[in-house]
mmCIF file of C-alpha atoms and ligand atoms in Angstrom:
data_model
loop_
_atom_site.group_PDB
_atom_site.id
_atom_site.type_symbol
_atom_site.label_atom_id
_atom_site.label_comp_id
_atom_site.label_asym_id
_atom_site.label_seq_id
_atom_site.Cartn_x
_atom_site.Cartn_y
_atom_site.Cartn_z
ATOM 1 C CA MET A 13 42.794 25.447 -102.765
ATOM 2 C CA SER A 14 44.219 28.791 -101.630
ATOM 3 C CA ALA A 15 45.381 29.525 -98.106
ATOM 4 C CA ASN A 16 42.386 31.814 -97.707
ATOM 5 C CA ALA A 17 39.984 29.072 -98.791
ATOM 6 C CA LEU A 18 41.548 26.713 -96.236
ATOM 7 C CA LYS A 19 41.265 29.403 -93.568
ATOM 8 C CA GLN A 20 37.543 29.656 -94.336
ATOM 9 C CA LEU A 21 37.276 26.012 -93.245
ATOM 10 C CA ILE A 22 38.837 26.655 -89.830
ATOM 11 C CA ARG A 23 36.399 27.757 -87.142
ATOM 12 C CA GLU A 24 37.650 30.379 -84.701
ATOM 13 C CA VAL A 25 36.084 30.041 -81.266
ATOM 14 C CA PRO A 26 36.690 33.045 -79.002
ATOM 15 C CA ASP A 27 37.315 32.527 -75.280
ATOM 16 C CA PHE A 28 37.880 28.761 -75.450
ATOM 17 C CA PRO A 29 39.035 26.990 -73.328
ATOM 18 C CA LYS A 30 39.369 30.151 -71.247
ATOM 19 C CA PRO A 31 38.746 33.889 -71.628
ATOM 20 C CA GLY A 32 41.167 35.612 -73.987
ATOM 21 C CA ILE A 33 42.111 32.507 -76.006
ATOM 22 C CA ASN A 34 41.009 32.446 -79.635
ATOM 23 C CA PHE A 35 40.775 28.721 -80.362
ATOM 24 C CA TYR A 36 41.445 27.460 -83.896
ATOM 25 C CA ASP A 37 39.042 24.550 -84.327
ATOM 26 C CA ILE A 38 40.271 22.290 -87.123
ATOM 27 C CA THR A 39 37.369 19.787 -86.878
ATOM 28 C CA THR A 40 35.563 21.886 -89.509
ATOM 29 C CA LEU A 41 38.587 21.499 -91.828
ATOM 30 C CA LEU A 42 38.872 17.760 -91.144
ATOM 31 C CA LYS A 43 35.277 17.039 -92.139
ATOM 32 C CA ASP A 44 35.622 18.865 -95.449
ATOM 33 C CA LYS A 45 36.747 16.198 -97.951
ATOM 34 C CA ARG A 46 38.668 18.582 -100.194
ATOM 35 C CA GLY A 47 40.067 20.651 -97.334
ATOM 36 C CA PHE A 48 41.426 17.639 -95.465
ATOM 37 C CA ARG A 49 43.036 16.113 -98.544
ATOM 38 C CA GLU A 50 44.615 19.363 -99.655
ATOM 39 C CA THR A 51 45.949 20.096 -96.168
ATOM 40 C CA VAL A 52 47.710 16.723 -95.987
ATOM 41 C CA ASP A 53 48.912 17.000 -99.613
ATOM 42 C CA ALA A 54 50.314 20.515 -99.101
ATOM 43 C CA LEU A 55 52.145 19.557 -95.907
ATOM 44 C CA GLY A 56 53.410 16.371 -97.548
ATOM 45 C CA GLU A 57 54.651 18.288 -100.588
ATOM 46 C CA HIS A 58 57.024 20.331 -98.440
ATOM 47 C CA TYR A 59 58.698 17.204 -97.038
ATOM 48 C CA ARG A 60 58.650 15.028 -100.145
ATOM 49 C CA LYS A 61 61.377 17.249 -101.590
ATOM 50 C CA ALA A 62 63.575 16.998 -98.489
ATOM 51 C CA ALA A 63 65.470 13.993 -97.102
ATOM 52 C CA PRO A 64 63.359 10.816 -96.859
ATOM 53 C CA VAL A 65 61.306 10.724 -93.674
ATOM 54 C CA ASP A 66 61.356 7.418 -91.765
ATOM 55 C CA ILE A 67 58.943 8.283 -88.969
ATOM 56 C CA VAL A 68 56.187 10.878 -88.564
ATOM 57 C CA VAL A 69 55.613 11.730 -84.910
ATOM 58 C CA GLY A 70 52.173 13.064 -83.945
ATOM 59 C CA ILE A 71 51.606 15.035 -80.752
ATOM 60 C CA GLU A 72 48.571 14.074 -78.624
ATOM 61 C CA ALA A 73 45.824 14.765 -79.337
ATOM 62 C CA ARG A 74 45.173 16.945 -82.379
ATOM 63 C CA GLY A 75 48.486 16.050 -84.017
ATOM 64 C CA TYR A 76 46.985 12.569 -84.459
ATOM 65 C CA PHE A 77 44.446 13.918 -86.930
ATOM 66 C CA PHE A 78 47.184 14.744 -89.423
ATOM 67 C CA ALA A 79 50.345 12.763 -88.613
ATOM 68 C CA PRO A 80 49.162 9.271 -89.638
ATOM 69 C CA ALA A 81 47.804 10.622 -92.943
ATOM 70 C CA MET A 82 51.161 12.338 -93.504
ATOM 71 C CA ALA A 83 53.018 9.115 -92.690
ATOM 72 C CA HIS A 84 50.872 7.290 -95.236
ATOM 73 C CA ALA A 85 51.513 9.972 -97.863
ATOM 74 C CA LEU A 86 55.280 9.917 -97.267
ATOM 75 C CA GLY A 87 55.615 6.135 -96.953
ATOM 76 C CA ALA A 88 56.842 6.528 -93.372
ATOM 77 C CA GLY A 89 55.873 4.965 -90.036
ATOM 78 C CA PHE A 90 53.782 6.758 -87.422
ATOM 79 C CA VAL A 91 54.729 7.182 -83.766
ATOM 80 C CA PRO A 92 52.504 8.824 -81.126
ATOM 81 C CA VAL A 93 53.777 11.162 -78.424
ATOM 82 C CA ARG A 94 51.447 10.738 -75.463
ATOM 83 C CA LYS A 95 50.458 12.346 -72.207
ATOM 84 C CA PRO A 96 51.931 10.568 -69.143
ATOM 85 C CA LYS A 97 50.929 7.037 -68.145
ATOM 86 C CA LYS A 98 49.153 6.141 -71.397
ATOM 87 C CA LEU A 99 51.846 4.078 -73.120
ATOM 88 C CA PRO A 100 52.092 0.468 -71.922
ATOM 89 C CA TYR A 101 55.794 -0.310 -72.502
ATOM 90 C CA THR A 102 59.039 1.314 -71.274
ATOM 91 C CA VAL A 103 58.917 5.062 -71.922
ATOM 92 C CA ARG A 104 61.207 8.059 -72.094
ATOM 93 C CA SER A 105 59.675 11.282 -70.771
ATOM 94 C CA ILE A 106 60.329 14.944 -71.127
ATOM 95 C CA GLU A 107 59.118 17.718 -68.862
ATOM 96 C CA TYR A 108 58.398 21.174 -70.218
ATOM 97 C CA ALA A 109 57.217 24.497 -68.849
ATOM 98 C CA LEU A 110 53.653 25.737 -69.199
ATOM 99 C CA GLU A 111 52.348 29.192 -68.392
ATOM 100 C CA TYR A 112 51.717 27.907 -64.870
ATOM 101 C CA GLY A 113 53.659 24.808 -63.820
ATOM 102 C CA THR A 114 54.987 21.992 -65.970
ATOM 103 C CA ASP A 115 53.716 19.151 -68.104
ATOM 104 C CA GLN A 116 55.169 15.923 -69.414
ATOM 105 C CA LEU A 117 55.098 13.964 -72.651
ATOM 106 C CA GLU A 118 56.182 10.391 -73.300
ATOM 107 C CA MET A 119 57.289 8.118 -76.114
ATOM 108 C CA HIS A 120 58.074 4.430 -76.117
ATOM 109 C CA ALA A 121 61.802 4.024 -75.526
ATOM 110 C CA ASP A 122 62.159 1.905 -78.677
ATOM 111 C CA ALA A 123 59.870 3.990 -80.903
ATOM 112 C CA ILE A 124 62.726 5.445 -82.931
ATOM 113 C CA GLU A 125 65.898 3.783 -84.135
ATOM 114 C CA PRO A 126 69.120 5.788 -83.834
ATOM 115 C CA GLY A 127 69.679 7.917 -86.934
ATOM 116 C CA GLN A 128 66.124 7.731 -88.252
ATOM 117 C CA ASN A 129 64.775 10.895 -89.894
ATOM 118 C CA VAL A 130 61.797 12.091 -87.903
ATOM 119 C CA LEU A 131 59.151 14.588 -88.882
ATOM 120 C CA ILE A 132 57.120 16.083 -86.003
ATOM 121 C CA ILE A 133 53.525 17.131 -86.738
ATOM 122 C CA ASP A 134 50.962 19.087 -84.722
ATOM 123 C CA ASP A 135 47.886 21.115 -85.590
ATOM 124 C CA VAL A 136 48.919 24.453 -84.079
ATOM 125 C CA LEU A 137 52.279 26.089 -83.322
ATOM 126 C CA ALA A 138 51.563 28.529 -80.501
ATOM 127 C CA THR A 139 54.387 29.335 -78.029
ATOM 128 C CA GLY A 140 56.489 26.408 -79.298
ATOM 129 C CA GLY A 141 56.935 24.885 -75.830
ATOM 130 C CA THR A 142 55.273 21.598 -76.749
ATOM 131 C CA ALA A 143 57.030 21.173 -80.095
ATOM 132 C CA SER A 144 60.481 21.990 -78.726
ATOM 133 C CA ALA A 145 59.997 19.432 -75.923
ATOM 134 C CA VAL A 146 59.024 16.802 -78.492
ATOM 135 C CA ALA A 147 62.079 17.651 -80.623
ATOM 136 C CA ARG A 148 64.303 17.105 -77.570
ATOM 137 C CA LEU A 149 62.552 13.822 -76.781
ATOM 138 C CA VAL A 150 63.079 12.569 -80.350
ATOM 139 C CA GLU A 151 66.768 13.462 -80.045
ATOM 140 C CA LEU A 152 67.000 11.700 -76.662
ATOM 141 C CA LEU A 153 65.841 8.551 -78.468
ATOM 142 C CA GLY A 154 68.574 9.015 -81.089
ATOM 143 C CA GLY A 155 66.353 10.346 -83.878
ATOM 144 C CA LYS A 156 67.282 13.160 -86.235
ATOM 145 C CA VAL A 157 64.606 15.870 -86.440
ATOM 146 C CA ALA A 158 63.984 16.310 -90.169
ATOM 147 C CA GLY A 159 61.411 19.026 -89.555
ATOM 148 C CA LEU A 160 58.446 20.288 -87.593
ATOM 149 C CA GLY A 161 55.218 20.826 -89.503
ATOM 150 C CA PHE A 162 52.016 22.561 -88.457
ATOM 151 C CA VAL A 163 48.719 23.310 -90.112
ATOM 152 C CA ILE A 164 48.477 26.641 -88.266
ATOM 153 C CA GLU A 165 51.142 28.987 -86.892
ATOM 154 C CA LEU A 166 50.202 31.771 -84.484
ATOM 155 C CA THR A 167 53.074 34.010 -85.539
ATOM 156 C CA PHE A 168 52.460 36.654 -82.845
ATOM 157 C CA LEU A 169 53.450 34.074 -80.182
ATOM 158 C CA LYS A 170 56.884 33.659 -81.803
ATOM 159 C CA GLY A 171 57.004 29.872 -81.340
ATOM 160 C CA ARG A 172 59.655 29.662 -84.060
ATOM 161 C CA GLU A 173 62.155 31.308 -81.746
ATOM 162 C CA LYS A 174 62.038 28.209 -79.538
ATOM 163 C CA LEU A 175 62.672 26.015 -82.588
ATOM 164 C CA GLN A 176 65.782 27.655 -83.988
ATOM 165 C CA GLY A 177 68.021 25.319 -85.972
ATOM 166 C CA TYR A 178 65.103 23.184 -87.131
ATOM 167 C CA ASP A 179 63.160 23.217 -90.396
ATOM 168 C CA VAL A 180 59.841 24.714 -89.262
ATOM 169 C CA PHE A 181 56.981 24.791 -91.773
ATOM 170 C CA SER A 182 53.383 25.921 -91.382
ATOM 171 C CA LEU A 183 50.627 25.929 -93.947
ATOM 172 C CA LEU A 184 48.546 28.817 -92.590
ATOM 173 C CA GLN A 185 49.699 31.808 -90.588
ATOM 174 C CA TYR A 186 47.659 34.036 -88.293
HETATM 175 P P1 LIG B 201 52.391 25.609 -77.542
HETATM 176 O O1 LIG B 201 53.165 24.629 -76.709
HETATM 177 O O2 LIG B 201 52.119 26.899 -76.829
HETATM 178 O O3 LIG B 201 53.024 25.839 -78.903
HETATM 179 O O4 LIG B 201 50.954 25.009 -77.757
HETATM 180 C C1 LIG B 201 50.756 24.075 -78.720
HETATM 181 C C2 LIG B 201 49.630 23.135 -78.387
HETATM 182 O O5 LIG B 201 48.480 23.762 -77.843
HETATM 183 C C3 LIG B 201 49.210 22.478 -79.658
HETATM 184 O O6 LIG B 201 49.159 21.092 -79.418
HETATM 185 C C4 LIG B 201 47.858 23.060 -79.981
HETATM 186 O O7 LIG B 201 46.979 22.022 -80.325
HETATM 187 C C5 LIG B 201 47.395 23.753 -78.739
HETATM 188 N N1 LIG B 201 47.000 25.174 -78.950
HETATM 189 C C6 LIG B 201 47.627 26.262 -78.428
HETATM 190 N N2 LIG B 201 46.987 27.386 -78.728
HETATM 191 C C7 LIG B 201 45.927 27.042 -79.489
HETATM 192 C C8 LIG B 201 44.862 27.773 -80.120
HETATM 193 N N3 LIG B 201 44.774 29.110 -80.035
HETATM 194 N N4 LIG B 201 43.944 27.074 -80.825
HETATM 195 C C9 LIG B 201 44.029 25.726 -80.912
HETATM 196 N N5 LIG B 201 44.983 24.987 -80.330
HETATM 197 C C10 LIG B 201 45.931 25.620 -79.618
#
């Protein structure tokens, strides 16, 4: 399936969740049996050639749609990054800047063993603030960031600039 065919499966919703934001709705891709499979296969293909991945980290919430399938495809484990106060055991947190104010993400303190190769997955790379915070959190836990993978990259927001030094891969660019 070509990139253009995959793009046809992604619904663009103008002015959601607020005026001026063009929202890339991947639920229409997920429900398409061929589109979903080929998205996971194409992302997986990029990492199968690289160093073996031990853990695939998915970012709440839409990263969860893809990360466990990727973990299955790569023979890796899956670890969720969650919004604050959701994880039951001891956590490590990271705070990161939003357009207005700050936000926080958490992982279980023992989710990653020192030296494990960790692939971070989310649906959309926008400004890169979320992904770079997650990369720092993985490193705080002793993991090695093997790469950051996204279904969609909004190139005009230059999120890659916040992720310099990492292997950043996206399937579809807008
Ligand atoms: P950022 O930290 O700016 O890179 O934002 C990334 C997070 O926000 C991802 O988890 C995306 O799911 C979500 N996101 C940002 N912009 C969009 C958009 N235009 N359409 C869909 N999701 C978005």
